[in-house]
């Protein structure tokens, strides 16, 4: 009697993550094999995909697996997102998420500010003024209506990028205006545009007031504060609800034709769909996109408890939906940006850690301990290098919080000790260890406000990426003891610059990285 064949599969889940799967028999169908792989790689494969295998008949070239009888006993499979999957884009990389279509703002503040086109009259006057300035350096004197037109158009364009531009942003816009139209330069001013900067600041306040009265959410949320008629209310400049971490869509308006009541019905539909054993991920994606403004309104205005909020929006516990939510808020692909920049800087970070570890002191000793554990690992793959780069980062920045990096021995207790834990990454291990880092954890879970928000995360890099997503999706503050670490991840790795100057310690690290 012939022996039953054993199927040994190497499944390429992402560009840098592969899992080994052994099957005792051939699955009945391709669909059954897909379900087996979903369970093995849970929750990474929570999207629609097809399987491609290295076909020995064509020299190992990829072929789509349509018939289960074509599956070799030993083969490498590659996961390819289905083009029908609305949560994907045209790429074979399973970690790539779409540029989510948003009816609101889709661009952040530009590196070079482009001056808008003004009314026909103003453009004609400026053209003549620029010609006169080029020949005689004579500046242009505008009428009140002409200046109003310039400021109104500039304010509208600035609002397209940010409702609350920083002082530097307004200065950039004023400088761009005078550079584009030299005849507007102010005589006697060192820069030539300081007066325009002040005028633009006042005009932006006036422009926000108009939009607030029209019901625009991201500015009307700050209305109704202290005034002559209401002297007992909150100071108008205190507790301003606005983007502080380079959020592009901080508080968008409700979709056209929708109300809070209609969006609430969609929320209930999402809850029903998430609870099903066979989730319709395309439907969840569509409904989550529709209800984005409702979630932002609730999280910004009401500031609910995280557990209660996720109870109402359970789809945010799904990795793909959390990444999509982050992209809706920032227009940045969470996984792509995080891993690309982290991998770019990891070699230099490791070199800096080793330089610091060669010195004396507590920081150097702590870095030596982490590096020693890393060197003892049999394989130094990309995930271990990422773990080293991220785990040693707070130590290098002279920050350490034992309440943030926690260890849970699953053999000793059924649940981790997370009482009085605002934010933490809990590493599950199967034996007692006093090591500051575990490069091959059983799993990692994210804890927010004493609640296990996400679990079964395979490595520290994935956990950090998802935690950044949660920070933005839930509007959470960074841990005070790790403020430099998270600011580094936000500004340097994610490229989300909020316009604030880096602290000297972070600026020094940034300059060191640029020297690589």
CSV table of N, CA, C and O in Angstrom, one decimal, residues 372-480:
chain,number,residue,atom,x,y,z
A,372,UNK,N,24.1,41.8,23.5
A,372,UNK,CA,24.6,40.5,23.8
A,372,UNK,C,23.5,39.4,23.5
A,372,UNK,O,23.8,38.4,22.9
A,373,UNK,N,22.3,39.7,23.9
A,373,UNK,CA,21.2,38.8,23.6
A,373,UNK,C,21.0,38.6,22.1
A,373,UNK,O,20.8,37.5,21.6
A,374,UNK,N,21.1,39.7,21.4
A,374,UNK,CA,20.9,39.7,19.9
A,374,UNK,C,22.0,38.8,19.3
A,374,UNK,O,21.8,38.0,18.4
A,375,UNK,N,23.3,39.0,19.7
A,375,UNK,CA,24.4,38.2,19.1
A,375,UNK,C,24.3,36.7,19.4
A,375,UNK,O,24.8,35.9,18.6
A,376,UNK,N,23.6,36.4,20.5
A,376,UNK,CA,23.4,34.9,20.8
A,376,UNK,C,22.3,34.2,20.0
A,376,UNK,O,22.2,33.0,20.0
A,377,UNK,N,21.6,35.0,19.2
A,377,UNK,CA,20.5,34.4,18.4
A,377,UNK,C,21.2,33.7,17.2
A,377,UNK,O,22.2,34.1,16.6
A,378,UNK,N,20.6,32.5,16.8
A,378,UNK,CA,21.2,31.7,15.8
A,378,UNK,C,21.0,32.3,14.4
A,378,UNK,O,21.9,32.2,13.6
A,379,UNK,N,19.9,33.0,14.2
A,379,UNK,CA,19.6,33.6,12.9
A,379,UNK,C,19.3,35.1,13.2
A,379,UNK,O,18.5,35.4,14.0
A,380,UNK,N,19.9,36.0,12.4
A,380,UNK,CA,19.7,37.4,12.5
A,380,UNK,C,18.9,37.9,11.2
A,380,UNK,O,19.4,38.5,10.3
A,381,UNK,N,17.6,37.5,11.3
A,381,UNK,CA,16.7,37.9,10.1
A,381,UNK,C,16.2,39.3,10.3
A,381,UNK,O,16.5,40.0,11.3
A,382,UNK,N,15.4,39.8,9.3
A,382,UNK,CA,15.0,41.2,9.3
A,382,UNK,C,14.1,41.5,10.5
A,382,UNK,O,14.2,42.6,11.0
A,383,UNK,N,13.3,40.6,11.0
A,383,UNK,CA,12.5,40.9,12.1
A,383,UNK,C,13.3,41.0,13.4
A,383,UNK,O,13.0,41.9,14.2
A,384,UNK,N,14.4,40.3,13.5
A,384,UNK,CA,15.2,40.4,14.7
A,384,UNK,C,16.0,41.7,14.7
A,384,UNK,O,16.2,42.4,15.7
A,385,UNK,N,16.4,42.1,13.5
A,385,UNK,CA,17.1,43.4,13.4
A,385,UNK,C,16.1,44.6,13.7
A,385,UNK,O,16.5,45.6,14.4
A,386,UNK,N,14.9,44.5,13.2
A,386,UNK,CA,13.9,45.5,13.6
A,386,UNK,C,13.6,45.5,15.1
A,386,UNK,O,13.5,46.6,15.7
A,387,UNK,N,13.6,44.3,15.7
A,387,UNK,CA,13.3,44.3,17.1
A,387,UNK,C,14.4,44.9,17.9
A,387,UNK,O,14.2,45.7,18.8
A,388,UNK,N,15.7,44.7,17.5
A,388,UNK,CA,16.8,45.3,18.1
A,388,UNK,C,16.8,46.8,17.9
A,388,UNK,O,17.0,47.6,18.9
A,389,UNK,N,16.5,47.3,16.7
A,389,UNK,CA,16.4,48.8,16.5
A,389,UNK,C,15.4,49.4,17.3
A,389,UNK,O,15.6,50.5,17.9
A,390,UNK,N,14.2,48.8,17.5
A,390,UNK,CA,13.1,49.4,18.2
A,390,UNK,C,13.3,49.3,19.8
A,390,UNK,O,13.0,50.2,20.5
A,391,UNK,N,13.7,48.1,20.2
A,391,UNK,CA,13.8,47.9,21.6
A,391,UNK,C,14.9,48.7,22.3
A,391,UNK,O,14.9,49.2,23.4
A,392,UNK,N,16.0,48.9,21.5
A,392,UNK,CA,17.2,49.6,22.1
A,392,UNK,C,17.0,51.1,21.9
A,392,UNK,O,17.7,51.9,22.5
A,393,UNK,N,16.0,51.6,21.1
A,393,UNK,CA,15.8,53.0,20.8
A,393,UNK,C,15.5,53.8,22.1
A,393,UNK,O,16.2,54.8,22.3
A,394,UNK,N,14.5,53.4,22.9
A,394,UNK,CA,14.3,54.2,24.1
A,394,UNK,C,15.5,54.2,25.1
A,394,UNK,O,15.7,55.2,25.8
A,395,UNK,N,16.3,53.1,25.1
A,395,UNK,CA,17.4,53.1,26.0
A,395,UNK,C,18.5,54.1,25.5
A,395,UNK,O,19.1,54.8,26.2
A,396,UNK,N,18.7,54.1,24.1
A,396,UNK,CA,19.6,55.0,23.6
A,396,UNK,C,19.2,56.5,23.8
A,396,UNK,O,20.1,57.4,24.0
A,397,UNK,N,17.9,56.7,23.8
A,397,UNK,CA,17.4,58.1,24.0
A,397,UNK,C,17.2,58.4,25.5
A,397,UNK,O,16.6,59.4,25.9
A,398,UNK,N,17.8,57.5,26.4
A,398,UNK,CA,17.7,57.7,27.8
A,398,UNK,C,16.3,57.7,28.4
A,398,UNK,O,16.0,58.5,29.2
A,399,UNK,N,15.5,56.9,27.8
A,399,UNK,CA,14.1,56.7,28.3
A,399,UNK,C,13.9,55.2,28.6
A,399,UNK,O,14.3,54.4,27.8
A,400,UNK,N,13.2,54.9,29.7
A,400,UNK,CA,13.0,53.5,30.0
A,400,UNK,C,11.7,53.5,30.8
A,400,UNK,O,11.6,54.2,31.8
A,401,UNK,N,10.8,52.6,30.5
A,401,UNK,CA,9.5,52.5,31.2
A,401,UNK,C,9.2,51.0,31.4
A,401,UNK,O,8.7,50.3,30.4
A,402,UNK,N,9.5,50.4,32.5
A,402,UNK,CA,9.2,49.0,32.7
A,402,UNK,C,7.7,48.6,32.6
A,402,UNK,O,7.4,47.5,32.4
A,403,UNK,N,6.9,49.7,32.8
A,403,UNK,CA,5.4,49.4,32.7
A,403,UNK,C,5.0,49.4,31.2
A,403,UNK,O,3.9,49.0,30.9
A,404,UNK,N,5.9,49.8,30.3
A,404,UNK,CA,5.5,49.7,28.9
A,404,UNK,C,5.9,48.4,28.2
A,404,UNK,O,5.1,47.8,27.5
A,405,UNK,N,7.1,48.0,28.5
A,405,UNK,CA,7.6,46.7,28.0
A,405,UNK,C,7.4,45.7,29.1
A,405,UNK,O,8.1,45.6,30.1
A,406,UNK,N,6.4,44.8,29.0
A,406,UNK,CA,6.0,43.8,30.0
A,406,UNK,C,6.2,42.4,29.4
A,406,UNK,O,6.1,42.2,28.2
A,407,UNK,N,6.4,41.5,30.3
A,407,UNK,CA,6.6,40.1,30.0
A,407,UNK,C,5.5,39.3,30.7
A,407,UNK,O,5.2,39.5,31.9
A,408,UNK,N,4.9,38.3,30.0
A,408,UNK,CA,3.9,37.5,30.5
A,408,UNK,C,4.2,36.0,30.3
A,408,UNK,O,4.3,35.6,29.1
A,409,UNK,N,4.4,35.3,31.3
A,409,UNK,CA,4.7,33.8,31.2
A,409,UNK,C,3.4,33.1,31.1
A,409,UNK,O,2.6,32.9,32.1
A,410,UNK,N,3.1,32.6,29.9
A,410,UNK,CA,1.8,31.9,29.7
A,410,UNK,C,1.7,30.6,30.4
A,410,UNK,O,0.6,30.1,30.6
A,411,UNK,N,2.8,30.0,30.9
A,411,UNK,CA,2.8,28.8,31.6
A,411,UNK,C,2.3,29.0,33.0
A,411,UNK,O,1.8,28.1,33.7
A,412,UNK,N,2.5,30.2,33.6
A,412,UNK,CA,2.2,30.4,35.0
A,412,UNK,C,0.9,31.1,35.2
A,412,UNK,O,0.3,30.9,36.2
A,413,UNK,N,0.4,31.8,34.2
A,413,UNK,CA,-0.9,32.5,34.4
A,413,UNK,C,-1.7,32.5,33.1
A,413,UNK,O,-1.1,32.6,32.0
A,414,UNK,N,-3.0,32.5,33.2
A,414,UNK,CA,-3.8,32.5,32.0
A,414,UNK,C,-4.0,33.9,31.4
A,414,UNK,O,-4.3,34.1,30.2
A,415,UNK,N,-3.8,35.0,32.2
A,415,UNK,CA,-3.9,36.3,31.7
A,415,UNK,C,-2.7,37.2,32.2
A,415,UNK,O,-2.2,36.9,33.2
A,416,UNK,N,-2.3,38.2,31.4
A,416,UNK,CA,-1.2,39.0,31.8
A,416,UNK,C,-1.6,40.0,32.9
A,416,UNK,O,-2.8,40.3,33.1
A,417,UNK,N,-0.7,40.4,33.7
A,417,UNK,CA,-0.9,41.4,34.8
A,417,UNK,C,-0.9,42.8,34.2
A,417,UNK,O,0.1,43.4,34.0
A,418,UNK,N,-2.1,43.3,33.9
A,418,UNK,CA,-2.2,44.6,33.2
A,418,UNK,C,-3.1,45.6,34.0
A,418,UNK,O,-3.6,46.6,33.4
A,419,UNK,N,-3.2,45.4,35.3
A,419,UNK,CA,-3.9,46.4,36.1
A,419,UNK,C,-3.1,47.7,36.2
A,419,UNK,O,-1.9,47.7,36.3
A,420,UNK,N,-3.8,48.8,36.0
A,420,UNK,CA,-3.2,50.1,36.1
A,420,UNK,C,-2.1,50.3,35.0
A,420,UNK,O,-1.0,50.8,35.2
A,421,UNK,N,-2.5,49.8,33.8
A,421,UNK,CA,-1.6,49.9,32.6
A,421,UNK,C,-2.2,50.8,31.6
A,421,UNK,O,-3.1,50.4,30.8
A,422,UNK,N,-1.7,52.1,31.4
A,422,UNK,CA,-2.2,53.0,30.4
A,422,UNK,C,-2.0,52.5,29.0
A,422,UNK,O,-2.9,52.3,28.2
A,423,UNK,N,-0.7,52.2,28.7
A,423,UNK,CA,-0.3,51.6,27.4
A,423,UNK,C,0.9,50.7,27.6
A,423,UNK,O,1.8,51.0,28.4
A,424,UNK,N,0.9,49.5,27.0
A,424,UNK,CA,2.0,48.6,27.1
A,424,UNK,C,2.0,47.6,26.0
A,424,UNK,O,1.0,47.4,25.3
A,425,UNK,N,3.2,47.1,25.7
A,425,UNK,CA,3.4,46.0,24.8
A,425,UNK,C,3.8,44.8,25.7
A,425,UNK,O,4.8,44.8,26.4
A,426,UNK,N,3.0,43.8,25.7
A,426,UNK,CA,3.2,42.6,26.6
A,426,UNK,C,3.6,41.4,25.7
A,426,UNK,O,2.9,41.0,24.8
A,427,UNK,N,4.8,41.0,26.1
A,427,UNK,CA,5.5,39.8,25.3
A,427,UNK,C,5.1,38.5,26.1
A,427,UNK,O,5.4,38.4,27.2
A,428,UNK,N,4.5,37.6,25.3
A,428,UNK,CA,4.2,36.3,25.9
A,428,UNK,C,5.4,35.4,25.7
A,428,UNK,O,5.9,35.2,24.6
A,429,UNK,N,5.8,34.7,26.8
A,429,UNK,CA,6.9,33.8,26.8
A,429,UNK,C,6.5,32.5,27.5
A,429,UNK,O,5.5,32.5,28.2
A,430,UNK,N,7.2,31.4,27.2
A,430,UNK,CA,6.8,30.1,27.8
A,430,UNK,C,7.7,29.7,28.9
A,430,UNK,O,7.6,28.6,29.5
A,431,UNK,N,8.7,30.5,29.3
A,431,UNK,CA,9.6,30.2,30.5
A,431,UNK,C,10.0,31.5,31.1
A,431,UNK,O,10.0,32.6,30.5
A,432,UNK,N,10.4,31.4,32.4
A,432,UNK,CA,10.8,32.6,33.1
A,432,UNK,C,12.1,33.2,32.5
A,432,UNK,O,13.0,32.4,32.1
A,433,UNK,N,12.1,34.5,32.4
A,433,UNK,CA,13.3,35.1,31.8
A,433,UNK,C,13.4,36.5,32.4
A,433,UNK,O,12.4,37.2,32.6
A,434,UNK,N,14.7,37.0,32.7
A,434,UNK,CA,14.9,38.3,33.1
A,434,UNK,C,15.5,39.2,32.0
A,434,UNK,O,15.9,40.3,32.3
A,435,UNK,N,15.6,38.6,30.8
A,435,UNK,CA,16.2,39.3,29.7
A,435,UNK,C,15.3,40.6,29.4
A,435,UNK,O,14.1,40.5,29.4
A,436,UNK,N,16.0,41.7,29.0
A,436,UNK,CA,15.2,42.9,28.7
A,436,UNK,C,14.5,42.8,27.3
A,436,UNK,O,13.6,43.6,27.0
A,437,UNK,N,14.8,41.8,26.5
A,437,UNK,CA,14.2,41.7,25.2
A,437,UNK,C,14.1,40.2,24.8
A,437,UNK,O,15.0,39.4,25.1
A,438,UNK,N,13.1,39.9,24.1
A,438,UNK,CA,12.9,38.5,23.6
A,438,UNK,C,12.8,38.6,22.1
A,438,UNK,O,11.8,39.2,21.6
A,439,UNK,N,13.7,38.0,21.4
A,439,UNK,CA,13.7,38.1,19.9
A,439,UNK,C,12.8,37.0,19.2
A,439,UNK,O,12.6,37.1,18.0
A,440,UNK,N,12.4,36.0,20.0
A,440,UNK,CA,11.5,35.0,19.4
A,440,UNK,C,10.3,34.8,20.4
A,440,UNK,O,10.2,33.7,21.0
A,441,UNK,N,9.4,35.8,20.5
A,441,UNK,CA,8.3,35.6,21.5
A,441,UNK,C,7.3,34.7,21.0
A,441,UNK,O,7.1,34.5,19.8
A,442,UNK,N,6.5,34.1,21.9
A,442,UNK,CA,5.3,33.3,21.5
A,442,UNK,C,4.3,34.2,20.8
A,442,UNK,O,3.8,33.8,19.8
A,443,UNK,N,4.1,35.4,21.3
A,443,UNK,CA,3.3,36.4,20.7
A,443,UNK,C,3.4,37.7,21.5
A,443,UNK,O,4.0,37.7,22.6
A,444,UNK,N,2.9,38.8,21.0
A,444,UNK,CA,2.9,40.1,21.7
A,444,UNK,C,1.5,40.6,21.6
A,444,UNK,O,0.8,40.5,20.6
A,445,UNK,N,1.0,41.2,22.7
A,445,UNK,CA,-0.3,41.9,22.7
A,445,UNK,C,-0.1,43.4,23.1
A,445,UNK,O,0.8,43.7,23.7
A,446,UNK,N,-1.1,44.2,22.6
A,446,UNK,CA,-1.1,45.6,22.9
A,446,UNK,C,-2.2,45.9,23.9
A,446,UNK,O,-3.3,45.4,23.8
A,447,UNK,N,-1.8,46.5,25.0
A,447,UNK,CA,-2.7,46.9,26.1
A,447,UNK,C,-2.9,48.4,26.1
A,447,UNK,O,-1.9,49.1,26.1
A,448,UNK,N,-4.1,48.8,26.2
A,448,UNK,CA,-4.5,50.2,26.3
A,448,UNK,C,-5.6,50.3,27.3
A,448,UNK,O,-6.6,49.7,27.2
A,449,UNK,N,-5.3,51.1,28.4
A,449,UNK,CA,-6.2,51.4,29.5
A,449,UNK,C,-6.7,50.1,30.1
A,449,UNK,O,-7.9,49.8,30.2
A,450,UNK,N,-5.8,49.2,30.4
A,450,UNK,CA,-6.1,47.9,31.1
A,450,UNK,C,-6.9,46.9,30.2
A,450,UNK,O,-7.4,46.0,30.8
A,451,UNK,N,-6.9,47.1,29.0
A,451,UNK,CA,-7.6,46.3,28.1
A,451,UNK,C,-6.7,45.7,27.0
A,451,UNK,O,-6.0,46.5,26.4
A,452,UNK,N,-6.7,44.4,26.7
A,452,UNK,CA,-6.0,43.9,25.6
A,452,UNK,C,-6.6,44.2,24.3
A,452,UNK,O,-7.7,43.7,23.9
A,453,UNK,N,-6.1,45.2,23.7
A,453,UNK,CA,-6.7,45.8,22.5
A,453,UNK,C,-6.5,44.9,21.2
A,453,UNK,O,-7.4,44.7,20.4
A,454,UNK,N,-5.2,44.4,21.1
A,454,UNK,CA,-4.9,43.6,19.9
A,454,UNK,C,-3.9,42.5,20.5
A,454,UNK,O,-3.1,42.8,21.3
A,455,UNK,N,-4.1,41.3,20.0
A,455,UNK,CA,-3.2,40.2,20.5
A,455,UNK,C,-2.7,39.3,19.3
A,455,UNK,O,-3.0,39.6,18.1
A,456,UNK,N,-1.9,38.3,19.6
A,456,UNK,CA,-1.4,37.4,18.6
A,456,UNK,C,-0.5,38.1,17.6
A,456,UNK,O,-0.6,37.7,16.4
A,457,UNK,N,0.2,39.1,18.0
A,457,UNK,CA,1.1,39.8,17.1
A,457,UNK,C,2.4,39.1,17.1
A,457,UNK,O,3.0,38.8,18.2
A,458,UNK,N,3.0,38.7,16.0
A,458,UNK,CA,4.2,37.9,15.9
A,458,UNK,C,5.5,38.5,16.4
A,458,UNK,O,6.4,37.8,16.9
A,459,UNK,N,5.7,39.8,16.2
A,459,UNK,CA,7.0,40.3,16.6
A,459,UNK,C,6.8,41.8,17.1
A,459,UNK,O,5.8,42.4,16.9
A,460,UNK,N,7.9,42.4,17.6
A,460,UNK,CA,7.9,43.7,18.2
A,460,UNK,C,7.7,44.8,17.1
A,460,UNK,O,7.0,45.8,17.4
A,461,UNK,N,8.2,44.6,15.9
A,461,UNK,CA,8.0,45.6,14.9
A,461,UNK,C,6.6,45.8,14.5
A,461,UNK,O,6.1,46.9,14.4
A,462,UNK,N,5.9,44.6,14.3
A,462,UNK,CA,4.5,44.7,14.0
A,462,UNK,C,3.7,45.3,15.1
A,462,UNK,O,2.8,46.1,14.9
A,463,UNK,N,4.1,45.0,16.4
A,463,UNK,CA,3.4,45.6,17.5
A,463,UNK,C,3.5,47.1,17.6
A,463,UNK,O,2.6,47.8,17.8
A,464,UNK,N,4.7,47.6,17.3
A,464,UNK,CA,5.0,49.0,17.3
A,464,UNK,C,4.2,49.7,16.2
A,464,UNK,O,3.6,50.8,16.4
A,465,UNK,N,4.2,49.1,15.0
A,465,UNK,CA,3.4,49.7,13.9
A,465,UNK,C,1.9,49.8,14.2
A,465,UNK,O,1.3,50.8,14.0
A,466,UNK,N,1.4,48.7,14.8
A,466,UNK,CA,0.0,48.7,15.1
A,466,UNK,C,-0.3,49.7,16.2
A,466,UNK,O,-1.4,50.3,16.3
A,467,UNK,N,0.6,49.8,17.2
A,467,UNK,CA,0.4,50.7,18.3
A,467,UNK,C,0.3,52.2,17.8
A,467,UNK,O,-0.5,53.0,18.3
A,468,UNK,N,1.2,52.5,16.8
A,468,UNK,CA,1.1,53.8,16.2
A,468,UNK,C,-0.2,54.0,15.6
A,468,UNK,O,-0.8,55.1,15.7
A,469,UNK,N,-0.7,53.0,14.9
A,469,UNK,CA,-2.0,53.1,14.3
A,469,UNK,C,-3.1,53.4,15.3
A,469,UNK,O,-4.0,54.2,15.1
A,470,UNK,N,-3.0,52.7,16.4
A,470,UNK,CA,-4.0,52.9,17.5
A,470,UNK,C,-3.9,54.3,18.1
A,470,UNK,O,-4.9,54.9,18.5
A,471,UNK,N,-2.7,54.8,18.3
A,471,UNK,CA,-2.5,56.1,18.8
A,471,UNK,C,-3.2,57.2,18.0
A,471,UNK,O,-3.8,58.1,18.6
A,472,UNK,N,-3.2,57.0,16.7
A,472,UNK,CA,-3.9,58.0,15.8
A,472,UNK,C,-5.4,57.7,15.7
A,472,UNK,O,-6.2,58.6,15.8
A,473,UNK,N,-5.8,56.4,15.6
A,473,UNK,CA,-7.2,56.1,15.5
A,473,UNK,C,-8.0,56.4,16.7
A,473,UNK,O,-9.1,56.8,16.6
A,474,UNK,N,-7.3,56.2,17.9
A,474,UNK,CA,-8.0,56.4,19.2
A,474,UNK,C,-7.7,57.8,19.8
A,474,UNK,O,-8.1,58.1,20.9
A,475,UNK,N,-6.9,58.6,19.1
A,475,UNK,CA,-6.5,59.9,19.6
A,475,UNK,C,-5.8,59.8,21.0
A,475,UNK,O,-6.2,60.6,21.9
A,476,UNK,N,-4.9,58.9,21.1
A,476,UNK,CA,-4.2,58.7,22.4
A,476,UNK,C,-3.0,59.6,22.5
A,476,UNK,O,-2.3,59.9,21.5
A,477,UNK,N,-2.6,59.9,23.8
A,477,UNK,CA,-1.4,60.7,24.0
A,477,UNK,C,-0.3,59.6,24.1
A,477,UNK,O,-0.4,58.5,24.5
A,478,UNK,N,0.9,60.1,23.7
A,478,UNK,CA,2.1,59.3,23.9
A,478,UNK,C,2.4,59.1,25.4
A,478,UNK,O,2.2,60.0,26.2
A,479,UNK,N,3.0,57.9,25.7
A,479,UNK,CA,3.4,57.7,27.1
A,479,UNK,C,4.5,58.8,27.5
A,479,UNK,O,5.4,59.0,26.8
A,480,UNK,N,4.3,59.5,28.6
A,480,UNK,CA,5.1,60.6,29.0
A,480,UNK,C,6.6,60.1,29.2
A,480,UNK,O,7.5,60.9,28.9
